[in-house]
Each structure stands twice: as C-alpha cells, then as structure tokens.
Short mmCIF file of C-alpha atoms and ligand atoms in Angstrom, two decimals:
data_model
loop_
_atom_site.label_atom_id
_atom_site.label_comp_id
_atom_site.label_asym_id
_atom_site.label_seq_id
_atom_site.Cartn_x
_atom_site.Cartn_y
_atom_site.Cartn_z
CA MET A 269 17.48 -12.44 0.75
CA LYS A 270 16.42 -12.99 5.15
CA THR A 271 16.35 -9.28 7.10
CA GLY A 272 14.83 -8.25 10.54
CA ILE A 273 11.30 -8.29 8.16
CA THR A 274 11.34 -11.80 6.84
CA LYS A 275 12.36 -13.03 10.82
CA LEU A 276 8.90 -11.04 11.90
CA LEU A 277 6.35 -11.73 9.11
CA GLY A 278 7.83 -15.78 8.63
CA ILE A 279 8.00 -14.73 4.98
CA THR A 280 10.68 -15.71 2.15
CA TYR A 281 11.74 -12.14 0.74
CA PRO A 282 11.68 -9.11 1.96
CA ILE A 283 8.44 -7.90 0.10
CA ILE A 284 5.27 -6.87 0.27
CA GLN A 285 2.43 -5.81 -1.26
CA GLY A 286 0.64 -2.58 -0.62
CA GLY A 287 -3.24 -2.44 0.26
CA MET A 288 -4.49 -0.73 -2.23
CA ALA A 289 -8.02 -0.05 -2.47
CA TRP A 290 -10.94 -1.89 -4.57
CA VAL A 291 -7.02 -3.74 -6.01
CA ALA A 292 -5.52 -5.54 -3.84
CA GLU A 293 -8.66 -7.98 -2.42
CA TYR A 294 -7.79 -11.76 -2.07
CA HIS A 295 -6.67 -13.17 -5.31
CA LEU A 296 -4.08 -11.09 -5.19
CA ALA A 297 -3.16 -10.94 -1.81
CA ALA A 298 -3.03 -14.97 -1.49
CA ALA A 299 -0.10 -14.90 -5.03
CA VAL A 300 1.85 -11.96 -3.42
CA SER A 301 2.15 -14.30 -0.29
CA SER A 302 2.09 -17.91 -2.00
CA ALA A 303 4.62 -16.39 -4.04
CA GLY A 304 6.85 -15.91 -0.97
CA GLY A 305 6.29 -11.98 0.21
CA LEU A 306 3.55 -10.48 2.10
CA GLY A 307 -0.01 -9.94 0.18
CA LEU A 308 -2.28 -7.71 1.79
CA ILE A 309 -6.27 -7.14 1.43
CA GLY A 310 -6.67 -3.52 1.39
CA ALA A 311 -9.72 -3.50 3.62
CA ALA A 312 -10.21 0.72 2.21
CA SER A 313 -14.10 2.45 2.78
CA ALA A 314 -15.01 -1.60 2.57
CA PRO A 315 -17.48 -2.57 5.16
CA ALA A 316 -16.21 -5.20 7.63
CA GLU A 317 -18.67 -8.35 6.40
CA TRP A 318 -16.86 -7.69 3.67
CA VAL A 319 -13.05 -7.83 4.66
CA ARG A 320 -14.17 -11.25 6.70
CA GLU A 321 -15.43 -12.78 3.28
CA GLN A 322 -12.32 -11.73 1.57
CA VAL A 323 -10.17 -13.09 4.67
CA ARG A 324 -11.28 -16.61 4.27
CA GLU A 325 -11.43 -16.64 0.78
CA ALA A 326 -6.87 -15.81 0.81
CA LYS A 327 -7.57 -18.58 3.71
CA LYS A 328 -8.72 -21.36 1.33
CA LEU A 329 -5.73 -20.57 -1.39
CA THR A 330 -2.94 -19.35 0.52
CA ASP A 331 -1.44 -21.27 4.16
CA LYS A 332 1.19 -18.76 4.03
CA PRO A 333 0.52 -15.67 6.32
CA PHE A 334 -0.92 -12.68 5.03
CA GLY A 335 -2.31 -9.48 6.00
CA VAL A 336 -4.69 -6.15 6.30
CA ASN A 337 -4.19 -2.91 5.64
CA ILE A 338 -6.79 -0.43 7.07
CA MET A 339 -7.25 2.74 5.76
CA LEU A 340 -7.45 4.89 8.91
CA MET A 341 -10.54 7.36 7.64
CA SER A 342 -12.79 4.59 6.69
CA PRO A 343 -16.30 4.88 8.40
CA TYR A 344 -15.65 1.15 8.88
CA ALA A 345 -11.90 1.60 10.62
CA ASP A 346 -13.19 0.12 14.05
CA GLU A 347 -15.33 -2.84 12.79
CA VAL A 348 -12.56 -3.99 10.61
CA ALA A 349 -10.14 -3.55 13.51
CA ARG A 350 -11.79 -5.59 15.34
CA VAL A 351 -12.04 -8.28 12.40
CA ILE A 352 -8.81 -8.82 12.51
CA VAL A 353 -8.49 -9.55 15.89
CA GLU A 354 -11.27 -11.87 15.15
CA GLU A 355 -10.23 -13.86 12.21
CA GLY A 356 -6.61 -14.41 13.31
CA VAL A 357 -4.97 -11.99 11.33
CA PRO A 358 -1.34 -12.41 11.78
CA VAL A 359 -0.34 -8.65 10.68
CA VAL A 360 -2.10 -5.37 10.13
CA THR A 361 -0.82 -1.45 8.18
CA THR A 362 -2.64 0.46 8.78
CA GLY A 363 -2.47 4.45 6.02
CA ALA A 364 -4.08 8.07 6.35
CA GLY A 365 -3.41 8.22 9.26
CA ASN A 366 -2.75 7.83 13.09
CA PRO A 367 -3.96 3.83 14.27
CA GLU A 368 -2.41 4.29 18.61
CA LYS A 369 -5.68 3.99 19.25
CA TYR A 370 -6.37 -0.26 18.17
CA MET A 371 -2.73 -0.93 19.06
CA LYS A 372 -3.17 -2.13 22.66
CA MET A 373 -6.21 -4.32 20.98
CA TRP A 374 -3.82 -5.69 18.49
CA LYS A 375 -1.00 -6.69 20.79
CA GLU A 376 -2.53 -8.16 23.31
CA ALA A 377 -3.98 -10.29 20.28
CA GLY A 378 -0.51 -11.10 19.11
CA VAL A 379 -0.88 -9.10 15.85
CA LYS A 380 2.15 -7.91 14.35
CA VAL A 381 1.43 -3.62 13.56
CA ILE A 382 2.41 -1.73 10.57
CA PRO A 383 1.90 1.21 10.36
CA VAL A 384 2.13 3.43 6.98
CA VAL A 385 3.72 6.73 8.54
CA ALA A 386 5.35 9.90 5.96
CA SER A 387 7.02 11.36 8.49
CA VAL A 388 9.75 10.69 11.45
CA ALA A 389 7.29 12.00 14.05
CA LEU A 390 5.48 9.53 13.47
CA ALA A 391 7.33 7.07 12.56
CA LYS A 392 9.26 7.88 16.05
CA ARG A 393 5.40 8.02 18.12
CA MET A 394 4.16 4.85 16.20
CA GLU A 395 7.55 2.87 17.39
CA ARG A 396 6.55 4.66 21.19
CA CYS A 397 3.22 2.68 20.89
CA GLY A 398 4.15 -0.43 20.48
CA ALA A 399 4.05 -0.54 16.67
CA ASP A 400 7.15 -3.73 14.91
CA ALA A 401 7.90 -1.80 12.04
CA VAL A 402 6.56 0.98 9.80
CA VAL A 403 6.42 1.73 6.46
CA ALA A 404 8.35 4.83 5.60
CA GLU A 405 6.16 5.97 2.25
CA GLY A 406 7.24 8.26 -0.05
CA THR A 407 5.86 11.18 -2.17
CA GLU A 408 6.60 8.69 -5.74
CA SER A 409 3.68 6.47 -4.34
CA GLY A 410 0.20 6.43 -6.18
CA GLY A 411 -3.13 6.43 -4.12
CA HIS A 412 -2.78 8.98 -0.83
CA ILE A 413 0.21 10.69 0.36
CA GLY A 414 3.00 13.01 2.85
CA GLU A 415 5.44 15.39 0.99
CA LEU A 416 8.83 13.42 0.91
CA THR A 417 10.61 11.52 -0.97
CA THR A 418 11.14 8.04 -0.40
CA MET A 419 15.33 9.06 -0.71
CA VAL A 420 14.80 11.54 2.23
CA LEU A 421 12.36 10.18 4.35
CA VAL A 422 13.79 6.29 4.79
CA PRO A 423 16.84 6.91 6.32
CA GLN A 424 15.78 10.08 8.71
CA VAL A 425 12.74 7.10 9.35
CA VAL A 426 15.44 4.80 9.75
CA ASP A 427 18.24 7.14 11.79
CA ALA A 428 14.72 7.76 13.96
CA VAL A 429 13.32 4.62 15.42
CA LYS A 430 15.15 1.06 15.89
CA ILE A 431 12.27 -1.42 15.09
CA PRO A 432 12.68 -2.56 11.05
CA VAL A 433 12.21 0.23 8.78
CA ILE A 434 10.26 -0.81 5.09
CA ALA A 435 10.10 1.70 1.72
CA ALA A 436 7.75 2.83 -0.05
CA GLY A 437 7.09 4.77 -2.71
CA GLY A 438 8.78 4.68 -6.18
CA ILE A 439 9.99 1.23 -6.11
CA ALA A 440 9.41 -1.36 -9.26
CA ASP A 441 12.94 -3.64 -9.44
CA GLY A 442 15.48 -4.86 -7.98
CA ARG A 443 17.55 -1.42 -8.11
CA GLY A 444 14.96 0.10 -6.45
CA ILE A 445 14.93 -2.80 -4.30
CA ALA A 446 18.73 -2.86 -3.33
CA ALA A 447 18.71 1.96 -3.06
CA ALA A 448 16.27 0.70 -1.21
CA MET A 449 18.51 -1.35 1.40
CA MET A 450 21.25 0.79 0.80
CA LEU A 451 19.43 3.91 2.61
CA GLY A 452 19.00 0.67 5.43
CA ALA A 453 15.69 -0.67 4.69
CA GLN A 454 15.08 -4.37 5.89
CA GLY A 455 12.16 -4.58 2.81
CA VAL A 456 10.36 -2.84 0.21
CA GLN A 457 6.73 -2.03 -0.44
CA MET A 458 5.46 -2.22 -3.71
CA GLY A 459 1.52 -1.05 -5.04
CA THR A 460 1.94 0.44 -8.93
CA HIS A 461 4.02 -3.56 -10.50
CA PHE A 462 1.37 -5.24 -8.62
CA VAL A 463 -1.44 -3.50 -9.72
CA VAL A 464 -0.12 -5.27 -13.50
CA THR A 465 0.12 -8.82 -12.99
CA LYS A 466 -2.39 -11.22 -14.05
CA GLU A 467 -3.39 -12.40 -10.64
CA ALA A 468 -5.09 -8.68 -9.96
CA VAL A 469 -9.30 -8.18 -10.31
CA VAL A 470 -8.74 -5.14 -12.43
CA HIS A 471 -10.23 -3.45 -15.46
CA GLU A 472 -8.01 -4.38 -18.32
CA ASN A 473 -8.31 -0.08 -19.19
CA TYR A 474 -6.10 0.22 -15.72
CA LYS A 475 -3.60 -1.82 -16.64
CA LYS A 476 -3.09 -0.31 -20.19
CA ARG A 477 -2.81 3.53 -18.12
CA ILE A 478 -1.11 1.79 -16.39
CA LEU A 479 1.80 -0.29 -19.10
CA GLY A 480 1.42 3.08 -21.48
CA ALA A 481 1.94 5.54 -18.76
CA LYS A 482 5.45 7.94 -19.30
CA ASP A 483 7.41 9.65 -16.51
CA ILE A 484 5.70 12.45 -16.19
CA ASP A 485 2.21 10.64 -16.56
CA SER A 486 1.37 11.51 -12.80
CA ARG A 487 -0.33 14.23 -11.21
CA VAL A 488 -1.69 15.26 -7.54
CA THR A 489 -5.12 16.39 -6.58
CA GLY A 490 -6.77 18.21 -3.19
CA ARG A 491 -3.09 19.03 -2.27
CA SER A 492 -5.87 22.23 -1.14
CA THR A 493 -8.04 20.13 0.76
CA GLY A 494 -5.80 18.69 2.57
CA HIS A 495 -5.78 15.53 0.95
CA PRO A 496 -3.53 14.67 -1.66
CA VAL A 497 -3.94 11.88 -3.99
CA ARG A 498 -1.51 11.07 -6.62
CA ALA A 499 -3.02 9.33 -10.15
CA LEU A 500 -2.91 9.49 -13.71
CA ARG A 501 -3.40 12.61 -15.45
CA ASN A 502 -7.29 11.85 -17.45
CA GLU A 503 -9.96 14.69 -17.41
CA MET A 504 -10.87 14.10 -14.26
CA THR A 505 -7.53 15.14 -12.42
CA LYS A 506 -7.54 17.78 -15.19
CA LYS A 507 -11.41 19.16 -14.40
CA TYR A 508 -10.20 18.83 -10.44
CA GLN A 509 -7.04 20.77 -10.60
CA GLU A 510 -8.72 23.68 -12.95
CA LEU A 511 -11.21 23.27 -9.74
CA GLU A 512 -9.05 23.44 -7.28
CA LYS A 513 -6.92 26.55 -8.65
CA SER A 514 -10.05 28.65 -9.05
CA GLY A 515 -11.16 27.47 -5.41
CA ALA A 516 -14.08 25.51 -5.27
CA SER A 517 -15.19 24.19 -2.17
CA PHE A 518 -14.49 21.28 -0.14
CA GLU A 519 -17.84 19.68 -1.46
CA GLU A 520 -17.32 20.33 -5.06
CA LEU A 521 -13.99 18.69 -4.78
CA GLU A 522 -15.02 15.59 -3.15
CA LEU A 523 -17.87 15.38 -5.38
CA LEU A 524 -15.65 15.11 -8.34
CA THR A 525 -14.03 11.91 -6.54
CA LEU A 526 -16.50 9.86 -4.93
CA GLY A 527 -16.56 6.26 -6.27
CA SER A 528 -14.26 7.87 -8.73
CA LEU A 529 -11.64 5.05 -7.37
CA ARG A 530 -13.82 2.30 -8.40
CA LYS A 531 -14.79 3.84 -11.42
CA ALA A 532 -11.45 2.97 -13.01
CA VAL A 533 -10.51 0.14 -11.30
CA VAL A 534 -13.98 -1.92 -11.94
CA GLU A 535 -15.94 -0.76 -14.42
CA GLY A 536 -13.08 0.71 -16.88
CA ASP A 537 -13.59 4.40 -16.75
CA VAL A 538 -10.47 5.57 -17.71
CA LYS A 539 -11.20 8.84 -18.12
CA ASN A 540 -13.02 10.14 -15.66
CA GLY A 541 -12.39 7.83 -12.76
CA SER A 542 -9.98 7.83 -10.78
CA VAL A 543 -6.55 5.78 -11.63
CA MET A 544 -4.02 6.33 -8.91
CA ALA A 545 -0.74 5.04 -9.54
CA GLY A 546 2.99 5.78 -8.43
CA GLN A 547 5.54 7.76 -10.28
CA ILE A 548 7.26 4.89 -11.19
CA ALA A 549 4.25 3.85 -13.43
CA GLY A 550 6.67 4.70 -16.45
CA MET A 551 8.81 2.37 -16.03
CA VAL A 552 5.92 -0.76 -15.62
CA LYS A 553 5.91 -2.17 -18.98
CA GLU A 554 4.68 -6.03 -18.57
CA GLU A 555 2.85 -8.10 -16.96
CA LEU A 556 3.28 -10.80 -15.05
CA THR A 557 2.09 -13.29 -12.52
CA CYS A 558 3.21 -13.02 -8.53
CA GLN A 559 5.38 -15.40 -8.72
CA GLU A 560 7.17 -14.15 -12.12
CA LEU A 561 7.35 -10.38 -10.60
CA ILE A 562 8.84 -11.77 -7.43
CA GLU A 563 11.38 -14.23 -8.67
CA LYS A 564 12.21 -11.29 -11.20
CA LEU A 565 12.57 -8.97 -8.58
CA VAL A 566 14.47 -11.23 -6.46
CA LYS A 567 17.62 -12.47 -9.03
CA GLU A 568 17.68 -8.70 -9.79
CA THR A 569 17.94 -7.46 -6.10
CA ASP A 570 20.28 -10.64 -5.34
CA SER A 571 22.80 -9.32 -8.25
CA LEU A 572 23.22 -6.27 -7.35
CA MET A 573 23.07 -6.91 -2.94
CA LYS A 574 26.42 -9.82 -3.88
CA GLY A 575 29.12 -9.30 -1.71
CA THR A 576 27.67 -6.13 0.19
CA GLY A 577 26.73 -8.47 3.65
CA ILE A 578 23.58 -6.37 4.17
CA TYR A 579 21.92 -9.52 3.91
CA GLU A 580 21.93 -13.01 4.82
O1 LIG B 821 -3.02 5.42 2.51
C1 LIG B 821 -2.68 5.56 1.82
N1 LIG B 821 -2.54 5.77 0.85
C2 LIG B 821 -4.06 5.43 0.01
S1 LIG B 821 -5.58 5.42 0.67
C3 LIG B 821 -6.42 5.63 0.07
S2 LIG B 821 -8.06 5.38 -0.41
C4 LIG B 821 -8.36 7.31 -0.56
N2 LIG B 821 -9.21 6.85 -1.92
C5 LIG B 821 -9.46 8.55 -2.02
C6 LIG B 821 -9.41 9.77 -1.10
C7 LIG B 821 -7.71 9.44 -0.23
C8 LIG B 821 -8.09 8.12 -0.23
C9 LIG B 821 -5.72 5.97 -0.84
N3 LIG B 821 -4.61 5.10 -0.97
N4 LIG B 821 -0.67 5.26 1.89
C10 LIG B 821 -0.46 5.33 3.22
C11 LIG B 821 -0.41 6.91 4.09
N5 LIG B 821 -0.32 7.26 5.69
N6 LIG B 821 0.65 7.47 2.91
C12 LIG B 821 0.40 8.89 3.96
C13 LIG B 821 -0.19 8.77 4.89
C14 LIG B 821 -0.21 9.31 6.17
C15 LIG B 821 -0.40 10.71 6.05
C16 LIG B 821 -0.50 10.82 7.05
C17 LIG B 821 -0.40 9.00 7.64
C18 LIG B 821 -0.67 9.24 8.86
C19 LIG B 821 -0.85 10.19 8.28
O2 LIG B 821 -0.72 11.85 9.27
C20 LIG B 821 -1.37 11.35 10.73
C21 LIG B 821 -1.58 11.90 12.41
O3 LIG B 821 -1.83 12.36 12.13
O4 LIG B 821 -0.16 12.41 12.24
#
C-alpha cells in the first residue's frame, strides 16, 4: 500500500490513528506505529510536560515514527508546539483551529505538519503556508466536528490542493478505506475503531458502549455554541440538548461538559460522561490488537483495490 502518505511519513500502511483526547496515549500510539500505521499521542488539553513524558515513553516502546496531535483550543498549545520540536517528534497533526502561527517553527525543525481541516478554504490556506498533507475530516467523526460529510469534503479538498489528502470520518473497515482511495485520498485516519483495541487504555464501560452501539446512536451537542461535538447518546447528551433547546447560556452548557470526556474514558461513567465516538461506532463489533486490526484492514482493502492501479 505505497501512497504519497506512506512515502511522506516513512510508514508501511497509510493508516493513521486519530489523536483522541484521553484515549490516544503512548501505549496506543506505539502499538499502531509498531503495526505499520502512524500512531498519534493526543495532547488534547494536557500540559506540555505530560506530552513530553508521553513522547519519551512511546519512544521506549517503538522505533517506528509516531506523531503528536495538538488540539489548538488548548491553553497549553504554545508550549506543546515547542515540546514537539524539542523532543524531535517527526509528525504533528492539529485539530480544532488554524495552526498557522506554529508553521514556521515546525518546518524549520523538519517536522511534517498535517493539519486536520473541515473545509476546502482551510485546506488551501494550510497548503499555502507549508503543510505537508491535510486530513479532511467529515462530520461523521467523533468529538469536535465540522459540517460536511466525508463523501462531500474529501473529493473537493483533493481537487483544491496538490499535497496528499488523508480522509477521516466514518471509516472503520477496508470498504471505507477503499472508498476513501476512490475519492482521491492517499491515506485514512481512524479513531473510533482504535478506541476499542486491546492496547487502548480506556475504561471497559466506554469500549462496551462503542461495541454495543447501533447506527443511529450518536448525537451532536453544542451546535448552538459553535462547538459541535459528537458523542454516543446518554443522560449527558439528553440533558445538554434539552438545555440547548431551552436557550441555556454558554456557561451553563459548558458546566455540563466540563471534564465529561475524562469522566467517561477514565472513570467509566458512560451515563453522565461524554462518550465521544463517530457514527461508524455501529459497525465496530470486536476488540482486536492494533496489529490484528491493521492486518485485517490491509487485507480487506487490498482485495478491493486489486487491479485498480491506485496504489502499488
Ligand atoms: O479536533 C478534532 N476533534 C476533537 S478535539 C476534541 S477535544 C474537545 N473536547 C471538548 C470540547 C471540544 C473539543 C475532541 N475532538 N478534530 C479535528 C477538527 N478540526 N475537526 C474540525 C476541525 C476544525 C474546525 C474548524 C478545524 C479548523 C476549524 O476552523 C479553523 C479556522 O480558523 O478556520
């Protein structure tokens, strides 16, 4: 599966693990990289020293390249951006904002920069300021999302930029990967299925919610505040949507979600916590090791792509 992305990143398969807050820590990132994909440590809203420690631990577990995802709304984003350079992290992905102000520093240090975008406009802007590739993330994804579906976003981004495009949102098997390739993507990023891997240090209750999810089980909260977030439906999403309908203030809504992802991932409170997951959760039915999952994905994709000439 040689594509512009495997060549750019020096990895075996063009499969990137999403930089999910609280979930994407060093065990998962190292396991994905060791299996031939690109693992990411999700910096989320964590302090820079936590990220530094995570990077050092991942290096002990794998000699393959891995990256860090910076969540740009984090109060620690500036410091995390510097830690990436100081620790010699080869790849950075960014989410929930525009990373332009860090681009010069990263490029000078030789870091490969892959912003996550949810629109053609931001993809073009990122290419102009030196991005090496972009992740075009559809609204099917879990967590903080944009408006457009993967089917609609990916081909428009592919047409608008010359750098390689990685598709994300609604992909969890070889059919999804092959479809993304048909849309012109040269790689995929997957989150939800990696939450349910043996190496993901995630509370059993969270994994069980994903494994038991039906097709229509996700909800989007926060459209009214301008921070739409997709999670599996529960007491929290119900309360949030009721408050949103009744015109509650930003502060009231924030109070409900504050710390809610940690509550679900770490404490296993899947009733009141935020069980962020993509729409594809309904298709995730087994807990595999990262290596088993990646091998399965590659086998499925290869059999669909044979003879298309889209990749070597
Ligand atoms: O960032 C994500 N997904 C995330 S971040 C996150 S942590 C969080 N926790 C609680 C509340 C809010 C966030 C959970 N999931 N995905 C990447 C992504 N980026 N999706 C959409 C975007 C995006 C949206 C608008 C990127 C840029 C943008 O506009 C920036 C601009 O300046 O135009």
